[in-house]
């Protein structure tokens, strides 16, 4: 069995996922980069180095693709130490204008996709009697206008995290979530300057976070020195979740 520490990061082609992969590599992990964006994924692999990472195309939303991915991990590496479920999408609109398709798509990728990855990892990690699962939720699970699909999916991820902490605790697998606030990534770079300014003004810290802020929290949760911590959600959101009206 290969003794290198192995981590898998979904949505690793860019943004927060890329920063997480970069940080885990500097922490000594070999990182399997998962994405549906082949060009971005291959560029990420090149930038991070083939000695430290490998890109594999996988749509986390597809049961067969996820199962095939985990079979290949078992064959090639024999174990998985850390799974980071980071891939996620937005389809924002107020509910009276939102299509059922946009509701289903966001729930399917963000929640069902994360569940599929967790199930496959849980089977491996139970058998190896060790592992960490880190799910990227969002501060938006507390509620955001125009995000009835996204907030529900991210709330679901927190429920899922808590249940898996209960189910996998006896097998020495720790499961936690990170809830980012407003982070400067390709996802938020699509927002208009006006909207961005409004959002930044609503932050206690009056600034956006960067992908490395999230990578830092993931690194802490993945660290072998971090023990006895499971089922929790760590907010990395410049204090927005405190909820005081500004
Ligand atoms: N940026 C923020 O402000 C912010 C805030 C809170 C939570 N988040 C969450 O953090 C995570 C990363 O966000 P980001 O801003 O880096 O987003 P991003 O859009 O920059 O990157 C997301 C990556 O996920 C990939 N992806 C999308 N659907 C996929 C699928 N079905 N299978 C595999 N890969 C898929 C995309 O191709 C992309 O490379 C998401 O879950 C997002 O909801 C982001």
Short mmCIF file of C-alpha atoms and ligand atoms in Angstrom, two decimals:
data_model
loop_
_atom_site.label_atom_id
_atom_site.label_comp_id
_atom_site.label_asym_id
_atom_site.label_seq_id
_atom_site.Cartn_x
_atom_site.Cartn_y
_atom_site.Cartn_z
CA UNK A 1 0.00 0.00 0.00
CA UNK A 2 1.23 3.50 -0.93
CA UNK A 3 1.97 5.41 2.30
CA UNK A 4 1.87 8.93 0.79
CA UNK A 5 -0.91 11.01 2.35
CA UNK A 6 -3.65 11.28 -0.28
CA UNK A 7 -6.25 14.06 -0.46
CA UNK A 8 -9.02 14.55 -3.00
CA UNK A 9 -10.39 18.03 -3.72
CA UNK A 10 -13.46 18.54 -5.92
CA UNK A 11 -13.85 21.71 -7.95
CA UNK A 12 -10.06 22.09 -7.86
CA UNK A 13 -9.58 23.72 -11.27
CA UNK A 14 -9.92 27.23 -9.90
CA UNK A 15 -10.97 29.48 -7.02
CA UNK A 16 -11.21 28.05 -3.52
CA UNK A 17 -10.64 24.44 -4.64
CA UNK A 18 -7.35 25.32 -6.31
CA UNK A 19 -6.15 27.19 -3.20
CA UNK A 20 -7.10 24.21 -1.01
CA UNK A 21 -5.15 21.84 -3.28
CA UNK A 22 -2.13 24.15 -3.23
CA UNK A 23 -2.21 24.36 0.58
CA UNK A 24 -2.65 20.60 1.09
CA UNK A 25 0.35 19.98 -1.19
CA UNK A 26 2.46 22.31 0.94
CA UNK A 27 1.19 20.31 3.96
CA UNK A 28 2.66 17.16 2.38
CA UNK A 29 -0.34 15.62 0.63
CA UNK A 30 -0.53 14.22 -2.88
CA UNK A 31 -3.74 15.77 -4.22
CA UNK A 32 -6.24 14.30 -6.68
CA UNK A 33 -7.82 17.27 -8.46
CA UNK A 34 -11.43 16.71 -9.53
CA UNK A 35 -13.40 18.96 -11.88
CA UNK A 36 -15.65 19.01 -14.94
CA UNK A 37 -13.51 21.83 -16.38
CA UNK A 38 -10.81 19.83 -18.22
CA UNK A 39 -8.82 22.83 -19.41
CA UNK A 40 -8.76 24.38 -15.92
CA UNK A 41 -8.05 21.01 -14.30
CA UNK A 42 -5.06 20.26 -16.57
CA UNK A 43 -3.69 23.79 -16.05
CA UNK A 44 -4.04 23.35 -12.28
CA UNK A 45 -2.19 20.01 -12.47
CA UNK A 46 0.62 21.64 -14.47
CA UNK A 47 0.91 24.57 -12.06
CA UNK A 48 0.87 22.37 -8.95
CA UNK A 49 3.23 19.80 -10.47
CA UNK A 50 2.63 16.22 -11.55
CA UNK A 51 4.75 14.92 -8.66
CA UNK A 52 2.24 16.42 -6.24
CA UNK A 53 -1.09 16.22 -8.06
CA UNK A 54 -3.14 14.50 -10.72
CA UNK A 55 -6.21 15.82 -12.52
CA UNK A 56 -9.16 13.49 -13.03
CA UNK A 57 -12.36 14.52 -14.79
CA UNK A 58 -15.40 13.67 -12.69
CA UNK A 59 -18.89 15.13 -12.51
CA UNK A 60 -19.74 14.79 -8.82
CA UNK A 61 -23.40 14.89 -9.82
CA UNK A 62 -23.14 11.51 -11.59
CA UNK A 63 -23.36 8.34 -9.47
CA UNK A 64 -21.54 6.10 -11.93
CA UNK A 65 -18.72 8.62 -12.46
CA UNK A 66 -18.21 9.03 -8.70
CA UNK A 67 -18.14 5.27 -8.10
CA UNK A 68 -15.68 4.77 -10.98
CA UNK A 69 -13.47 7.55 -9.55
CA UNK A 70 -13.30 5.92 -6.13
CA UNK A 71 -12.62 2.48 -7.68
CA UNK A 72 -9.66 4.01 -9.51
CA UNK A 73 -8.40 5.65 -6.29
CA UNK A 74 -8.59 2.29 -4.49
CA UNK A 75 -6.69 0.56 -7.30
CA UNK A 76 -4.05 3.28 -7.76
CA UNK A 77 -3.43 4.43 -4.16
CA UNK A 78 -5.14 1.88 -1.88
CA UNK A 79 -6.37 4.55 0.52
CA UNK A 80 -7.75 8.08 0.86
CA UNK A 81 -6.83 10.26 3.85
CA UNK A 82 -8.79 13.45 3.17
CA UNK A 83 -11.82 14.26 1.03
CA UNK A 84 -12.65 17.93 0.47
CA UNK A 85 -16.06 18.44 -1.12
CA UNK A 86 -15.68 21.90 -2.60
CA UNK A 87 -17.37 21.81 -6.03
CA UNK A 88 -20.51 23.92 -6.08
CA UNK A 89 -22.61 26.12 -8.33
CA UNK A 90 -25.01 29.08 -8.15
CA UNK A 91 -28.25 29.76 -10.09
CA UNK A 92 -29.58 32.83 -8.19
CA UNK A 93 -33.08 34.30 -8.63
CA UNK A 94 -35.93 35.32 -6.36
CA UNK A 95 -38.24 32.32 -5.87
CA UNK A 96 -41.10 33.75 -7.93
CA UNK A 97 -38.76 33.92 -10.93
CA UNK A 98 -36.73 30.77 -10.30
CA UNK A 99 -37.32 27.76 -12.55
CA UNK A 100 -37.72 24.29 -11.05
CA UNK A 101 -34.76 23.28 -13.26
CA UNK A 102 -32.50 25.83 -11.53
CA UNK A 103 -33.70 24.66 -8.11
CA UNK A 104 -33.07 21.00 -8.97
CA UNK A 105 -29.68 21.62 -10.64
CA UNK A 106 -28.23 23.45 -7.61
CA UNK A 107 -29.58 20.89 -5.12
CA UNK A 108 -28.32 18.09 -7.34
CA UNK A 109 -24.73 19.33 -7.77
CA UNK A 110 -24.20 20.93 -4.34
CA UNK A 111 -26.07 18.47 -2.11
CA UNK A 112 -26.60 15.18 -3.99
CA UNK A 113 -23.11 15.44 -5.51
CA UNK A 114 -21.53 16.01 -2.10
CA UNK A 115 -23.58 13.10 -0.71
CA UNK A 116 -22.39 10.77 -3.50
CA UNK A 117 -18.75 11.69 -2.81
CA UNK A 118 -19.28 11.25 0.96
CA UNK A 119 -20.88 7.82 0.49
CA UNK A 120 -18.01 6.56 -1.65
CA UNK A 121 -15.41 7.97 0.78
CA UNK A 122 -17.30 6.63 3.82
CA UNK A 123 -17.06 3.09 2.41
CA UNK A 124 -13.28 3.42 1.97
CA UNK A 125 -12.62 5.26 5.22
CA UNK A 126 -14.72 2.89 7.36
CA UNK A 127 -12.69 -0.01 6.00
CA UNK A 128 -9.34 1.74 6.59
CA UNK A 129 -10.55 2.98 10.02
CA UNK A 130 -9.30 6.54 9.43
CA UNK A 131 -9.98 9.63 7.38
CA UNK A 132 -11.23 13.19 7.23
CA UNK A 133 -14.15 14.58 5.27
CA UNK A 134 -14.35 18.36 4.93
CA UNK A 135 -17.44 19.79 3.26
CA UNK A 136 -17.52 23.33 1.90
CA UNK A 137 -20.89 24.80 2.85
CA UNK A 138 -21.51 28.56 2.88
CA UNK A 139 -22.48 31.32 5.30
CA UNK A 140 -25.43 31.66 2.93
CA UNK A 141 -27.08 28.62 4.54
CA UNK A 142 -28.31 31.10 7.16
CA UNK A 143 -30.29 32.80 4.39
CA UNK A 144 -29.63 35.08 1.42
CA UNK A 145 -32.10 36.81 -0.87
CA UNK A 146 -32.38 35.08 -4.25
CA UNK A 147 -30.70 31.89 -3.07
CA UNK A 148 -33.58 29.57 -2.07
CA UNK A 149 -31.87 26.77 -4.04
CA UNK A 150 -28.27 27.52 -2.97
CA UNK A 151 -29.01 28.24 0.73
CA UNK A 152 -31.09 25.05 0.97
CA UNK A 153 -28.28 23.02 -0.62
CA UNK A 154 -25.69 24.48 1.76
CA UNK A 155 -27.96 23.95 4.80
CA UNK A 156 -28.31 20.35 3.62
CA UNK A 157 -24.52 20.00 3.60
CA UNK A 158 -24.40 21.02 7.27
CA UNK A 159 -27.06 18.42 8.17
CA UNK A 160 -25.17 15.82 6.15
CA UNK A 161 -21.91 16.71 7.91
CA UNK A 162 -23.48 16.30 11.35
CA UNK A 163 -25.02 12.90 10.51
CA UNK A 164 -21.78 11.59 9.00
CA UNK A 165 -19.87 12.72 12.10
CA UNK A 166 -22.23 10.50 14.14
CA UNK A 167 -22.07 7.54 11.75
CA UNK A 168 -18.32 7.63 11.11
CA UNK A 169 -17.04 8.72 14.54
CA UNK A 170 -16.77 5.13 15.78
CA UNK A 171 -14.62 4.36 12.71
CA UNK A 172 -12.11 7.18 13.46
CA UNK A 173 -13.32 9.34 10.59
CA UNK A 174 -13.81 13.04 11.43
CA UNK A 175 -16.33 15.03 9.39
CA UNK A 176 -16.56 18.83 9.48
CA UNK A 177 -17.78 21.73 7.36
CA UNK A 178 -16.33 25.12 6.48
CA UNK A 179 -18.77 27.96 5.78
CA UNK A 180 -17.08 30.66 3.70
CA UNK A 181 -18.44 34.19 3.47
CA UNK A 182 -17.72 36.48 0.56
CA UNK A 183 -14.53 35.22 -1.12
CA UNK A 184 -12.80 36.68 -4.17
CA UNK A 185 -12.98 33.88 -6.80
CA UNK A 186 -14.12 33.47 -10.45
CA UNK A 187 -17.60 32.81 -8.98
CA UNK A 188 -17.89 36.20 -7.23
CA UNK A 189 -15.89 38.04 -9.92
CA UNK A 190 -19.04 37.66 -12.05
CA UNK A 191 -20.96 39.99 -9.67
CA UNK A 192 -21.38 43.64 -10.71
CA UNK A 193 -19.17 46.18 -8.90
CA UNK A 194 -22.32 47.72 -7.39
CA UNK A 195 -23.51 44.43 -5.87
CA UNK A 196 -20.00 43.59 -4.66
CA UNK A 197 -19.67 46.97 -2.95
CA UNK A 198 -23.00 46.47 -1.17
CA UNK A 199 -21.97 43.01 0.03
CA UNK A 200 -18.57 44.24 1.23
CA UNK A 201 -20.26 47.05 3.19
CA UNK A 202 -22.36 44.42 5.02
CA UNK A 203 -19.21 42.69 6.30
CA UNK A 204 -17.96 43.49 9.82
CA UNK A 205 -14.42 43.43 8.39
CA UNK A 206 -15.43 45.55 5.33
CA UNK A 207 -13.44 43.35 2.98
CA UNK A 208 -13.72 40.17 0.95
CA UNK A 209 -11.84 37.07 2.00
CA UNK A 210 -9.42 35.27 -0.29
CA UNK A 211 -9.33 31.57 -1.26
CA UNK A 212 -6.28 31.07 0.99
CA UNK A 213 -8.43 31.96 4.03
CA UNK A 214 -10.60 28.92 3.31
CA UNK A 215 -7.57 26.75 2.49
CA UNK A 216 -6.15 27.65 5.90
CA UNK A 217 -9.25 26.33 7.73
CA UNK A 218 -9.25 23.16 5.61
CA UNK A 219 -5.56 22.63 6.38
CA UNK A 220 -6.35 22.85 10.12
CA UNK A 221 -9.19 20.33 9.82
CA UNK A 222 -7.06 17.95 7.73
CA UNK A 223 -4.08 18.14 10.11
CA UNK A 224 -3.35 14.99 12.05
CA UNK A 225 -2.78 17.15 15.16
CA UNK A 226 -6.43 18.21 14.97
CA UNK A 227 -8.27 15.49 16.87
CA UNK A 228 -11.57 15.27 18.82
CA UNK A 229 -13.25 17.80 16.51
CA UNK A 230 -16.15 16.51 14.43
CA UNK A 231 -19.63 17.49 13.23
CA UNK A 232 -18.76 21.20 13.41
CA UNK A 233 -19.06 24.11 11.01
CA UNK A 234 -16.25 26.66 10.99
CA UNK A 235 -17.29 30.07 9.64
CA UNK A 236 -14.61 31.89 7.65
CA UNK A 237 -16.71 34.89 6.75
CA UNK A 238 -15.27 38.12 8.16
CA UNK A 239 -17.85 37.89 10.97
CA UNK A 240 -20.94 38.09 8.72
CA UNK A 241 -22.58 35.11 10.47
CA UNK A 242 -22.70 37.08 13.74
CA UNK A 243 -25.84 38.50 12.18
CA UNK A 244 -25.84 41.98 13.71
CA UNK A 245 -27.39 44.46 11.26
CA UNK A 246 -24.74 46.93 10.18
N1 LIG B 1 -16.71 32.44 -3.57
C1 LIG B 1 -17.49 32.64 -2.52
O1 LIG B 1 -17.73 33.78 -2.11
C2 LIG B 1 -18.10 31.46 -1.78
C3 LIG B 1 -18.80 31.73 -0.60
C4 LIG B 1 -19.35 30.66 0.10
C5 LIG B 1 -19.22 29.37 -0.36
N2 LIG B 1 -18.54 29.13 -1.53
C6 LIG B 1 -18.44 27.73 -1.97
O2 LIG B 1 -17.09 27.38 -2.16
C7 LIG B 1 -16.99 26.43 -3.23
C8 LIG B 1 -16.02 26.92 -4.29
O3 LIG B 1 -16.46 28.19 -4.75
P1 LIG B 1 -15.62 29.07 -5.77
O4 LIG B 1 -16.01 30.47 -5.50
O5 LIG B 1 -14.18 28.69 -5.77
O6 LIG B 1 -16.34 28.62 -7.14
P2 LIG B 1 -15.78 28.57 -8.65
O7 LIG B 1 -16.96 28.65 -9.54
O8 LIG B 1 -14.68 29.57 -8.82
O9 LIG B 1 -15.15 27.09 -8.72
C9 LIG B 1 -15.98 25.94 -8.57
C10 LIG B 1 -15.36 24.78 -9.34
O10 LIG B 1 -16.26 23.66 -9.22
C11 LIG B 1 -16.35 23.01 -10.49
N3 LIG B 1 -17.60 22.26 -10.59
C12 LIG B 1 -18.86 22.77 -10.75
N4 LIG B 1 -19.76 21.77 -10.88
C13 LIG B 1 -19.06 20.60 -10.78
C14 LIG B 1 -19.43 19.23 -10.85
N5 LIG B 1 -20.70 18.86 -11.05
N6 LIG B 1 -18.46 18.29 -10.71
C15 LIG B 1 -17.16 18.65 -10.52
N7 LIG B 1 -16.75 19.93 -10.48
C16 LIG B 1 -17.69 20.90 -10.61
C17 LIG B 1 -16.27 24.16 -11.49
O11 LIG B 1 -15.92 23.72 -12.79
C18 LIG B 1 -15.22 25.07 -10.85
O12 LIG B 1 -13.91 24.77 -11.29
C19 LIG B 1 -18.42 26.22 -3.75
O13 LIG B 1 -18.99 25.10 -3.15
C20 LIG B 1 -19.12 27.50 -3.29
O14 LIG B 1 -20.51 27.30 -3.14
C21 LIG B 1 -17.98 30.15 -2.25
#
